[in-house]
CSV table of C-alpha atoms in Angstrom, one decimal:
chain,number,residue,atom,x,y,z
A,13,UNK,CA,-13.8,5.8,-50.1
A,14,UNK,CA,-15.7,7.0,-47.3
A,15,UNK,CA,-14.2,9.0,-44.3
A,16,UNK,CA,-14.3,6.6,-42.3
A,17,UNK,CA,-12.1,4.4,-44.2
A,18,UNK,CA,-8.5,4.6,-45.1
A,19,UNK,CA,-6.3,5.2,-48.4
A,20,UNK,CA,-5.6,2.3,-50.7
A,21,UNK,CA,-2.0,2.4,-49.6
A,22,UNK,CA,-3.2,2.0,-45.5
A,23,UNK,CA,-6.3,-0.6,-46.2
A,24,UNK,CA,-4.5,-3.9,-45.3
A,25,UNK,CA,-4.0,-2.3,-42.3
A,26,UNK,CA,-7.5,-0.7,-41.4
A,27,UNK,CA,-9.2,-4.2,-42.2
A,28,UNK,CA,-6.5,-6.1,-40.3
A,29,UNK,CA,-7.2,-3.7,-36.6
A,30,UNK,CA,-11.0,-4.3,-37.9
A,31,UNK,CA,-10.7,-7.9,-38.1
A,32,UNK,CA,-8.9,-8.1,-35.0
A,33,UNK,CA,-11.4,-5.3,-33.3
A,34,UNK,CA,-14.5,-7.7,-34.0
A,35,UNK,CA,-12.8,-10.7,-32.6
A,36,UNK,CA,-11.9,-8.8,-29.4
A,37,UNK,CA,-15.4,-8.1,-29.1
A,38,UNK,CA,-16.7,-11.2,-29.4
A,39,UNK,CA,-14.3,-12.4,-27.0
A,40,UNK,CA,-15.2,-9.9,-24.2
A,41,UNK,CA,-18.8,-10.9,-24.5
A,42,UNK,CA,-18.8,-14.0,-24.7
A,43,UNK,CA,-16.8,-13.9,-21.4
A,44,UNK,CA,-13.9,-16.1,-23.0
A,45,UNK,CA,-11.5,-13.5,-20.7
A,46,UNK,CA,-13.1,-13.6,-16.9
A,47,UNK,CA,-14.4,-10.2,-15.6
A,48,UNK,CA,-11.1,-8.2,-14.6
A,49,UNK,CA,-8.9,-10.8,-16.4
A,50,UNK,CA,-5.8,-9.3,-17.5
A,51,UNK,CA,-5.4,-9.9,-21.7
A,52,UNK,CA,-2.1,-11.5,-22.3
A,53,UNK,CA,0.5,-9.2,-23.6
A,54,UNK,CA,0.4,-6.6,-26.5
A,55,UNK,CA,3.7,-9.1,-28.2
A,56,UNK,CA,1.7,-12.2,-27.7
A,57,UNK,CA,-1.7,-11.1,-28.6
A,58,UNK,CA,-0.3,-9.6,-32.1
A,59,UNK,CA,1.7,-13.1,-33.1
A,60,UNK,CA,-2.0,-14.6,-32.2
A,61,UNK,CA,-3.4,-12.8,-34.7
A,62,UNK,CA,-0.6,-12.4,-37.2
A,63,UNK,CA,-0.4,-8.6,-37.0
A,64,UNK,CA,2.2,-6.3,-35.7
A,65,UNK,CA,1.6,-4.3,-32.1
A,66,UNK,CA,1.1,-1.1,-33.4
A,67,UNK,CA,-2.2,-3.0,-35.9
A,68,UNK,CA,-3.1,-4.5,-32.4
A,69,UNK,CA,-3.5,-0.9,-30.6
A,70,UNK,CA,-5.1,0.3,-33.0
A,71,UNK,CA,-7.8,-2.6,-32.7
A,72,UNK,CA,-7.7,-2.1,-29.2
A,73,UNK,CA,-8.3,1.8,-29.1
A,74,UNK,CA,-12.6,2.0,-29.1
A,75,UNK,CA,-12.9,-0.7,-26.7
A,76,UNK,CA,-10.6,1.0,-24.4
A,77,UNK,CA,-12.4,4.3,-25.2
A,78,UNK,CA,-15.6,2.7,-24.4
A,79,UNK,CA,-14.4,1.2,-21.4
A,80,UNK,CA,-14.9,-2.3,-21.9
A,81,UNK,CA,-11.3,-2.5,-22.0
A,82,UNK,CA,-9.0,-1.1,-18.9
A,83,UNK,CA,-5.1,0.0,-19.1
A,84,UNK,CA,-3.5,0.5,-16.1
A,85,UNK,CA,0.1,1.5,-16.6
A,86,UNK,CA,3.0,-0.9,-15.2
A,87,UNK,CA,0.1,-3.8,-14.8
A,88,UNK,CA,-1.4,-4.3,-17.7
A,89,UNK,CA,-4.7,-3.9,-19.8
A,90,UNK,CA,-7.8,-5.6,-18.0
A,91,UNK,CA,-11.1,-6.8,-19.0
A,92,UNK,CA,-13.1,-3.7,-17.2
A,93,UNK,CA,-15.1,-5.2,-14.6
A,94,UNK,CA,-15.6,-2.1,-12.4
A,95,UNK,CA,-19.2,-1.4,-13.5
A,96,UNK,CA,-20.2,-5.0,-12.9
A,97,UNK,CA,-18.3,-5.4,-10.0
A,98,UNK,CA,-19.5,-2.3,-8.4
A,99,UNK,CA,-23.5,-3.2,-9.1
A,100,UNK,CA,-22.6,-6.7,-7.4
A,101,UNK,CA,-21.3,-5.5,-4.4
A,102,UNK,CA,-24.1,-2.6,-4.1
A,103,UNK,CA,-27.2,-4.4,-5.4
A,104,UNK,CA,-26.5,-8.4,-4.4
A,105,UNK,CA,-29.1,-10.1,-1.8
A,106,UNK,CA,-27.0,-12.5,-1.9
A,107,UNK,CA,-23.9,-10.8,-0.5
A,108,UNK,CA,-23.4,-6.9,1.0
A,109,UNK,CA,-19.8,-7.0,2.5
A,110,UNK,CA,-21.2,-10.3,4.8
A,111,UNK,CA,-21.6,-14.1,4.9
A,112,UNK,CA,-24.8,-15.4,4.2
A,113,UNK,CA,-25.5,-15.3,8.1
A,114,UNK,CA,-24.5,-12.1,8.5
A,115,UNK,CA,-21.6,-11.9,10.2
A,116,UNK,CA,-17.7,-10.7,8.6
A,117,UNK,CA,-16.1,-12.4,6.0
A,118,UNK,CA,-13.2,-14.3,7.5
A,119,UNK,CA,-10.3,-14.2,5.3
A,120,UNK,CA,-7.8,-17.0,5.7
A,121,UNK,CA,-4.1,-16.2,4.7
A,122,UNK,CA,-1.4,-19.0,4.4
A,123,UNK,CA,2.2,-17.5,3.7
A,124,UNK,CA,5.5,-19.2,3.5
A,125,UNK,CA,7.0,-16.7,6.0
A,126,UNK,CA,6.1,-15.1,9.4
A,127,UNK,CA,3.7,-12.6,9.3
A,128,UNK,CA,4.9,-11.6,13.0
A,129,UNK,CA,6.5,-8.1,12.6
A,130,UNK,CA,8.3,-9.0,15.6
A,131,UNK,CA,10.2,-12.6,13.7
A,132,UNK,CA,10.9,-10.9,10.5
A,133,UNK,CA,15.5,-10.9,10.3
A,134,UNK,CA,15.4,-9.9,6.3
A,135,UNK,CA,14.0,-7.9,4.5
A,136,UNK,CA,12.7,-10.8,1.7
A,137,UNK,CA,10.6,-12.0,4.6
A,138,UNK,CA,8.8,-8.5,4.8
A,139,UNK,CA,7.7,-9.1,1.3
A,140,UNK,CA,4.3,-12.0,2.6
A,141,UNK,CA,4.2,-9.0,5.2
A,142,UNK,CA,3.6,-6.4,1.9
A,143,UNK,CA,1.6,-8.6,0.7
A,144,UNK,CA,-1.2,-9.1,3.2
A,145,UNK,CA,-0.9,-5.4,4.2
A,146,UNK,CA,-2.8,-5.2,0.5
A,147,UNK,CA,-4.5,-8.0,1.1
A,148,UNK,CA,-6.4,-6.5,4.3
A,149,UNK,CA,-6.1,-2.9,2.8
A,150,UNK,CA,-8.3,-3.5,-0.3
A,151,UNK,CA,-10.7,-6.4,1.3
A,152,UNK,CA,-11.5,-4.1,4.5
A,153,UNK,CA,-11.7,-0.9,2.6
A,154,UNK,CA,-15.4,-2.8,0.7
A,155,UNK,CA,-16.3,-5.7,3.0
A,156,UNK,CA,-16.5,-6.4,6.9
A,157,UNK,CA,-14.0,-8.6,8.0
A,158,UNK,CA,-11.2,-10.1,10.2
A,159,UNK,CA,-8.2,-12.7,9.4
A,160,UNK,CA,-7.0,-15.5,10.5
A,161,UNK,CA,-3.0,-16.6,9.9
A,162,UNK,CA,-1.0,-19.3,9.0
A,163,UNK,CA,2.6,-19.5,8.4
A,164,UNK,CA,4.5,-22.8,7.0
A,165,UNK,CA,7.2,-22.0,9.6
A,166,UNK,CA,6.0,-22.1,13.2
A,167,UNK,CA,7.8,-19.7,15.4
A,168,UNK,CA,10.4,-22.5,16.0
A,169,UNK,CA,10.8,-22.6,12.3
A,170,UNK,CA,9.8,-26.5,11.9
A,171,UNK,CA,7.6,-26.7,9.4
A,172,UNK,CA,3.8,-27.3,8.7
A,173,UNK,CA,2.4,-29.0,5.7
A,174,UNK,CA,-0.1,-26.6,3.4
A,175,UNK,CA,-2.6,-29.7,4.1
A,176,UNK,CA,-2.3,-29.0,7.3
A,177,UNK,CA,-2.0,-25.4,7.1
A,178,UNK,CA,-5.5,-24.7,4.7
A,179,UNK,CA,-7.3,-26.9,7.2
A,180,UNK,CA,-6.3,-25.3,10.4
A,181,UNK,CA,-7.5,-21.9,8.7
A,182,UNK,CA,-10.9,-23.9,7.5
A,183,UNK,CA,-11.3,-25.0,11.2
A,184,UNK,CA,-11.1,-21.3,11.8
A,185,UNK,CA,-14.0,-20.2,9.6
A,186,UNK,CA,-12.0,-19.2,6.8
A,187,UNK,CA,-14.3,-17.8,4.2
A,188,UNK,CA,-12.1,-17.4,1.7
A,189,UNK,CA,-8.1,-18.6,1.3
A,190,UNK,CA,-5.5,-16.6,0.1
A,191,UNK,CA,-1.9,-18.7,-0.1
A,192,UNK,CA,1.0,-16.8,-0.5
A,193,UNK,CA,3.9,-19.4,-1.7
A,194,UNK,CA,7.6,-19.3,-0.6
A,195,UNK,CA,10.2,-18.1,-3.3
A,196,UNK,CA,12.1,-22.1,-2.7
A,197,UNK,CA,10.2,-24.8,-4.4
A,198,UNK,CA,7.0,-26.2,-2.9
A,199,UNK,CA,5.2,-29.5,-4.4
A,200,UNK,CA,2.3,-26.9,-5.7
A,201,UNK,CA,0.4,-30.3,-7.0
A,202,UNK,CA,-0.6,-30.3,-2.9
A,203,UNK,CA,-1.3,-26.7,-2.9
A,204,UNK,CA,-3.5,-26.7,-5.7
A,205,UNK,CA,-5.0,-30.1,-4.4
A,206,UNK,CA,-5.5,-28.9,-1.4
A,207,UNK,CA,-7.4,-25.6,-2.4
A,208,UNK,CA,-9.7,-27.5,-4.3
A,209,UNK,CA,-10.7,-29.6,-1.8
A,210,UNK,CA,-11.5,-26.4,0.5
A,211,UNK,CA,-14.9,-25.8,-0.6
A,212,UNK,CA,-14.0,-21.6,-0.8
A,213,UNK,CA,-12.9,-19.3,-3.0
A,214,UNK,CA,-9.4,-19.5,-3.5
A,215,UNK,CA,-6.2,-17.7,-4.6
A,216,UNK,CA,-2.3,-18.3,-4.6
A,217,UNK,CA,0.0,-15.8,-5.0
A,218,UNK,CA,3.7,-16.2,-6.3
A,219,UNK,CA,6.7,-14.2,-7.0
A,220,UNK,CA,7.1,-15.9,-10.7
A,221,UNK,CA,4.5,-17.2,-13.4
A,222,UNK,CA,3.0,-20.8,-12.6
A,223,UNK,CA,1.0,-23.0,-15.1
A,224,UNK,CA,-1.7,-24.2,-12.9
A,225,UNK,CA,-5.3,-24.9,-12.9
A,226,UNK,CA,-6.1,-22.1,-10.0
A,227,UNK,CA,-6.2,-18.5,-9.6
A,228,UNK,CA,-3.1,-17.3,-9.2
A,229,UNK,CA,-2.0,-13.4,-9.5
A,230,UNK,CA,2.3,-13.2,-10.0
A,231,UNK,CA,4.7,-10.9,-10.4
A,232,UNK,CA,5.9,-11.2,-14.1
A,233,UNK,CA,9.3,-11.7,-13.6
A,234,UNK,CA,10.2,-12.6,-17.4
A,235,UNK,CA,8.8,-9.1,-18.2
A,236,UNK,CA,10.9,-7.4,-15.4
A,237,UNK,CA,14.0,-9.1,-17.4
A,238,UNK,CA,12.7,-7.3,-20.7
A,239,UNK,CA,12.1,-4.1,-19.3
A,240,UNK,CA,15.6,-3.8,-17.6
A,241,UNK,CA,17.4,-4.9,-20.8
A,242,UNK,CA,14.9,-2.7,-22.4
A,243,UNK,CA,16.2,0.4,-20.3
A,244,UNK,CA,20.1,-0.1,-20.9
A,245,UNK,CA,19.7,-0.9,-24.4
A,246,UNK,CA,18.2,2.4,-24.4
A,247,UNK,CA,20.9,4.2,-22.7
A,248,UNK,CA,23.1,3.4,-25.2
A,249,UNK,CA,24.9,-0.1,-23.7
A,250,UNK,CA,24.7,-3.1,-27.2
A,251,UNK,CA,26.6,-5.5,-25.2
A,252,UNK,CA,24.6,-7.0,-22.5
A,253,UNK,CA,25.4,-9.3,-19.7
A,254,UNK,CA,22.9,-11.0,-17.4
A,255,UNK,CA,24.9,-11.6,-14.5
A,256,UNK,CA,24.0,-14.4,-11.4
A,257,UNK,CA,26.0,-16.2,-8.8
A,258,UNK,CA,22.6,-19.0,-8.8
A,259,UNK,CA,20.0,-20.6,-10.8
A,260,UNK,CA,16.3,-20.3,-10.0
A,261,UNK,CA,13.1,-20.2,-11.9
A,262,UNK,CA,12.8,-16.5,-11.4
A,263,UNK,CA,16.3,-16.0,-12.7
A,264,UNK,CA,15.7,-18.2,-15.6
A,265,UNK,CA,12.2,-16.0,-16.2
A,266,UNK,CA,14.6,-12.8,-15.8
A,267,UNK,CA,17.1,-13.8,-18.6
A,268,UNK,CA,14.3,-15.1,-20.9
A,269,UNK,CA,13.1,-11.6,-20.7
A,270,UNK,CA,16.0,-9.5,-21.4
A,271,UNK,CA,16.4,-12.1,-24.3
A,272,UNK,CA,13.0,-11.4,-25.3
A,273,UNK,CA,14.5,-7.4,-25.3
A,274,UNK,CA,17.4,-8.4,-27.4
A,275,UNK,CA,15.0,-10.0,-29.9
A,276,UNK,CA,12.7,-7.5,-30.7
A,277,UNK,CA,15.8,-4.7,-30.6
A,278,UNK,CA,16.7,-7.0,-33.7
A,279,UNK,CA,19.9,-7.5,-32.2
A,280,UNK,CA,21.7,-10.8,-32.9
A,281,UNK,CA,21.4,-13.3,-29.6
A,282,UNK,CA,25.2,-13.3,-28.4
A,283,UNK,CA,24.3,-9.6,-28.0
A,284,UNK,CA,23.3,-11.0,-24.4
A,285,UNK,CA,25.7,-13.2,-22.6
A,286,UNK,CA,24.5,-15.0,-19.6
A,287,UNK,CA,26.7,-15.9,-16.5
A,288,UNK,CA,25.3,-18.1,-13.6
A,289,UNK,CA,27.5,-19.8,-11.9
A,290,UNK,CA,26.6,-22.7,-9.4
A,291,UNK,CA,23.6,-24.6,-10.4
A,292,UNK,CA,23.0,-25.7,-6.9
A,293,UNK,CA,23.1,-23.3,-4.9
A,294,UNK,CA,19.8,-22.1,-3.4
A,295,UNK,CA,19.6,-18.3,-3.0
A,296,UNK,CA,16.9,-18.3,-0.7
A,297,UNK,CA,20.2,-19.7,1.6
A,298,UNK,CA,23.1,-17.7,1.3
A,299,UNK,CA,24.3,-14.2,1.3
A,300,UNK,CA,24.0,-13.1,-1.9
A,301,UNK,CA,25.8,-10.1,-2.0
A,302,UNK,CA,29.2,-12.3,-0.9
A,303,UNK,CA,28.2,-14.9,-3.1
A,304,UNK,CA,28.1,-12.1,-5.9
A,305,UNK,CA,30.9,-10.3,-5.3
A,306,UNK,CA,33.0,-13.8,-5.4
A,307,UNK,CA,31.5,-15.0,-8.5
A,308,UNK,CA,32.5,-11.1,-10.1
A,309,UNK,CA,35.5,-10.9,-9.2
A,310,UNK,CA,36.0,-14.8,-10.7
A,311,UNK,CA,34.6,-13.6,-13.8
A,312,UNK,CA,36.5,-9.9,-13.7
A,313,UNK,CA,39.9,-12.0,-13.2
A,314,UNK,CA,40.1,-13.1,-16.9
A,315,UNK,CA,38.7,-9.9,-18.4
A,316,UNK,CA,41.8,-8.3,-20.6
A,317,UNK,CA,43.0,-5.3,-17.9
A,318,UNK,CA,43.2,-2.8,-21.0
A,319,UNK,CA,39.5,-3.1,-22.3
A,320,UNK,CA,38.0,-3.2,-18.6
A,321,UNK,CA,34.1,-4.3,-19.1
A,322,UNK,CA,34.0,-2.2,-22.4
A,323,UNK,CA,30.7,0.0,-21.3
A,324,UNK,CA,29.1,-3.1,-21.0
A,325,UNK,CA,25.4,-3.3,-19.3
A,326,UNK,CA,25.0,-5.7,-16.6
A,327,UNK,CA,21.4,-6.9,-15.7
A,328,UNK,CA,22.1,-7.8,-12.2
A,329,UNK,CA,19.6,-11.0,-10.9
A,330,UNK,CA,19.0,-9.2,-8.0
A,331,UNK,CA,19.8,-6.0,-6.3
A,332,UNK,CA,22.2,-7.8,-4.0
A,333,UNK,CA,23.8,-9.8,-6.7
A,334,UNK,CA,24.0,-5.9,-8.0
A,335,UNK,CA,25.8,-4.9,-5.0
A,336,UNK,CA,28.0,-7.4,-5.1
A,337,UNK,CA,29.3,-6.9,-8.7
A,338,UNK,CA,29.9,-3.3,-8.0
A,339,UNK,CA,31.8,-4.2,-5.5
A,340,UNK,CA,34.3,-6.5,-7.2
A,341,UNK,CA,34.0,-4.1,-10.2
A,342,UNK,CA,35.3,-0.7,-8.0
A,343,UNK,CA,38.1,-3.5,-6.7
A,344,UNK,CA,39.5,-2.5,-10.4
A,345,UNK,CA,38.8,0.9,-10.3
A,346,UNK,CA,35.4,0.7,-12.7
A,347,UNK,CA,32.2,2.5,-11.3
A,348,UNK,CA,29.0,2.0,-12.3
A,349,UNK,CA,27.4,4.5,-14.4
A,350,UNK,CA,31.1,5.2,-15.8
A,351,UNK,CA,33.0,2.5,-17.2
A,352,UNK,CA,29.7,0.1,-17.4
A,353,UNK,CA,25.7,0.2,-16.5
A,354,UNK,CA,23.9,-1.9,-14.6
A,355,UNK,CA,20.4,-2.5,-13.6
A,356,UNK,CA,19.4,-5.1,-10.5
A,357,UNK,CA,15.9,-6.4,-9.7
A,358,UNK,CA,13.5,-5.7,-6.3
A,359,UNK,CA,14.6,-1.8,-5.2
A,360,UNK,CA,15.4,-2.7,-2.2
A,361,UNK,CA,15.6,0.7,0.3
A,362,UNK,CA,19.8,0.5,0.3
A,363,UNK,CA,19.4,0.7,-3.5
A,364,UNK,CA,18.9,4.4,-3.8
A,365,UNK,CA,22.0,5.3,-1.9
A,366,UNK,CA,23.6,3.1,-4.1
A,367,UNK,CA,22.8,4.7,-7.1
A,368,UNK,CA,21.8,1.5,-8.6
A,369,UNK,CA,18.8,1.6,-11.2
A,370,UNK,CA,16.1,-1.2,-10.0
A,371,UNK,CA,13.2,-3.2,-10.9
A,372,UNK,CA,10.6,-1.9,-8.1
A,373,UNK,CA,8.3,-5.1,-7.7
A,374,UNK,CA,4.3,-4.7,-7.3
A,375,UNK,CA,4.4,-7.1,-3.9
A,376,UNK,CA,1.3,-4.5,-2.4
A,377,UNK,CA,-0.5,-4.5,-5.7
A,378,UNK,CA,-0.4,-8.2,-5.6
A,379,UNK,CA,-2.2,-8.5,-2.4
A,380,UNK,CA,-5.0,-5.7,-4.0
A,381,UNK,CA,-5.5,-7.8,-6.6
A,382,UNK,CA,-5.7,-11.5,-5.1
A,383,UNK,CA,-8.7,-9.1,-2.6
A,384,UNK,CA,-10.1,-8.2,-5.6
A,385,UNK,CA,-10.5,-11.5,-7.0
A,386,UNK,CA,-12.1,-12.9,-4.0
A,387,UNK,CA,-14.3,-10.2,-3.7
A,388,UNK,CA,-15.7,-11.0,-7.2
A,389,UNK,CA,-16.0,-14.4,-6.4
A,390,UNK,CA,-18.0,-13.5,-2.7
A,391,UNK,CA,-20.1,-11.7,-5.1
A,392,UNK,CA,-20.7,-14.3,-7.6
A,393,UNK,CA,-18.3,-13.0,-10.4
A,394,UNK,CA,-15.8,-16.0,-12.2
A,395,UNK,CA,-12.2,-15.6,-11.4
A,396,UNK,CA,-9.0,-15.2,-13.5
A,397,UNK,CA,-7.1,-18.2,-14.4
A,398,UNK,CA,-3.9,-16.0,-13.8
A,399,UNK,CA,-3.2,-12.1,-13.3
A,400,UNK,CA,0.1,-11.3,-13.7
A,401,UNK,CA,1.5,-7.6,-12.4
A,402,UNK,CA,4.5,-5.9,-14.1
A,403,UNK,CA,7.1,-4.1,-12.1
A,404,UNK,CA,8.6,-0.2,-12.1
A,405,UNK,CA,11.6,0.7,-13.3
A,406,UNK,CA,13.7,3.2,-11.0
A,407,UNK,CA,16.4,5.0,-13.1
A,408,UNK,CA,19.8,6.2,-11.5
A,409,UNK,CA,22.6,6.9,-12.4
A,410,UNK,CA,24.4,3.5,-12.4
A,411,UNK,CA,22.5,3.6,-15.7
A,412,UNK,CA,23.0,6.4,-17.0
A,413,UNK,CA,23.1,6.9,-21.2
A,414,UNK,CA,27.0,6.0,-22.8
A,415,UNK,CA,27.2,9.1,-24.3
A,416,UNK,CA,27.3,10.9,-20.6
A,417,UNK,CA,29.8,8.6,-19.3
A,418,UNK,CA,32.9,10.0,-18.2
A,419,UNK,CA,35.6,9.0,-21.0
A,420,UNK,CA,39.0,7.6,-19.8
């Protein structure tokens, strides 16, 4: 046995992260995985390859350590493209921060909200606002350039078609397209269509995971699920509830997620109990937090009085479907942090004063990526089928651990 190899008892092991080590390799140089791809996650890539995560890291470790592999912490581990991208924007004839002709790159932005500061009357229409606030931040920080807008609601809030929309901002010189989609569902057949037939590079942004034939960088909302069941399983709560007034993709994404959590806790699945309510309602129309608080209170009514919610952990859908729950729980006299735990989604700037633990979303980072992958394709580098970005989680103390709870 050499020194660099293991004992007899560890050797499945060692040639299994070795094994897997090559075939990473290969992978990267071969450029199976674009140049700043993100890798899929630790989970999936070890049932790829048959091997448990802690086999995978270890296969993962030298090419991390020689940097052809990059980790960055809440986001993910990238295919480092830094070096490469850094000699193409420095040494390309082709491209120096300009067109071909010289002049500024016109970026072209298509969102599914205003982007007036002045027309914005909630705060889930100042996430597109976030968003392109990256977007110029990271593309004006390497490149000159100025942007041109397009919303799918005009100021009288009729709307445009994204046919219409991608062409006005091609009439305008758009050099490359960014289209940032609405949280309701869009035909995004048309959208892709559409960006294909632009004749630019091209990326869409959206607030949950799509399967489509385009760029797209999301926020991994099935992850956000696992990392808040993650956090009260944790703190002590086994009996879960994911809790929603509504149906929607994201919420679906959210409770495969915390299932996900469940799974790998080896916890049997009615561990997690799920309640949504109305099938048809659309969230991105109602007040949520009323809507929350109804449906709670509903659900509270047939709850035995004596065993209360049982230091249960609720995974809110939302932070206002959070805020709404705690208020039909304190209706009964049970406080969060206390008598149950809960965790919502978004961290929206109430949420701290609420005490409420929350999913902080990466709606900037978004936009710095999607200016990243344009940048790399202005300088001739392939882009990304999909980049998905992981949220933060925010512990207070509506979470905090069982065994600090105040006993009754």
């Amino acid at each position: 046995m050499t020194a660099e190899e293991p004992a007899d008892d560890l050797r499945p092991y060692w040639t299994a992260a070795k094994r897997v080590e090559q075939d990473l390799r290969k992978r990267v140089a071969s450029g199976a995985w674009g140049a700043g791809a993100i890798l899929p996650g630790r989970r999936q890539m070890a049932a790829e390859y048959g091997i448990d995560v802690n086999t995978l890291q270890r296969a993962m470790k030298p090419l991390i350590a020689e940097k052809l592999l990059r980790v960055d912490i809440g986001r993910g581990t990238f295919i480092d493209a830094k070096p490469h991208h850094e000699s193409r924007i420095e040494s390309s004839k082709a491209w120096k921060g300009k067109t071909s002709t010289g002049r500024p790159v016109t970026l072209g932005i298509l969102s599914g909200q205003t982007l007036d500061a002045m027309d914005i009357k909630h705060d889930t229409d100042v996430w597109d606002y976030i968003i392109v606030h990256g977007i110029e931040s990271e593309f004006s920080a390497h490149v000159d350039m100025h942007s041109r807008y397009c919303s799918l609601l005009s100021t009288g809030q009729a709307s445009i078609s994204i046919d219409n929309g991608i062409s006005s901002l091609l009439e305008a010189g758009a050099d490359v397209l960014a289209v940032i989609l609405p949280q309701e569902p869009i035909d995004t057949e048309a959208v892709v269509d559409a960006l294909r037939n632009s004749g630019v590079p091209s990326v869409l942004l959206s607030f949950h995971a799509l399967s489509l034939p385009i760029s797209q960088v999301s926020y991994d909302s099935r992850f956000a699920g696992h990392q808040a069941a993650q956090h009260l399983l944790r703190q002590g709560y086994r009996d879960l509830l994911f809790f929603s007034p509504f149906r929607a993709a994201w919420v679906l994404d959210r409770i495969a997620g915390a299932g996900d959590a469940v799974h790998l806790e080896g916890m049997t699945a009615d561990s997690l109990s799920i309640s949504t309510r109305d099938e048809t309602l659309d969230p991105a129309r109602c007040d949520q937090e009323t809507v929350a608080l109804k449906a709670a209170a509903h659900w509270m009514h047939d709850l035995p009085v004596a065993a209360g919610l049982g230091r249960m952990g609720v995974i809110a859908a939302n932070d206002y479907v959070a805020a709404g729950f705690m208020r039909a729980a304190s209706g009964h006299g049970w406080e969060a942090g206390i008598d149950y735990g809960i965790v919502g989604f978004d961290d929206r700037p109430w949420a701290r004063a609420l005490g409420l633990t929350s999913l902080h979303p990466p709606i900037e980072g978004m936009g710095r990526e999607a200016a990243r992958l344009l940048m790399n394709a202005l300088a001739g580098e392939p882009m990304p089928m999909q980049v998905c970005l992981r949220s933060h989680l925010i512990p207070r103390k509506s979470s905090r651990p069982v065994a600090l709870s105040k006993k009754r």
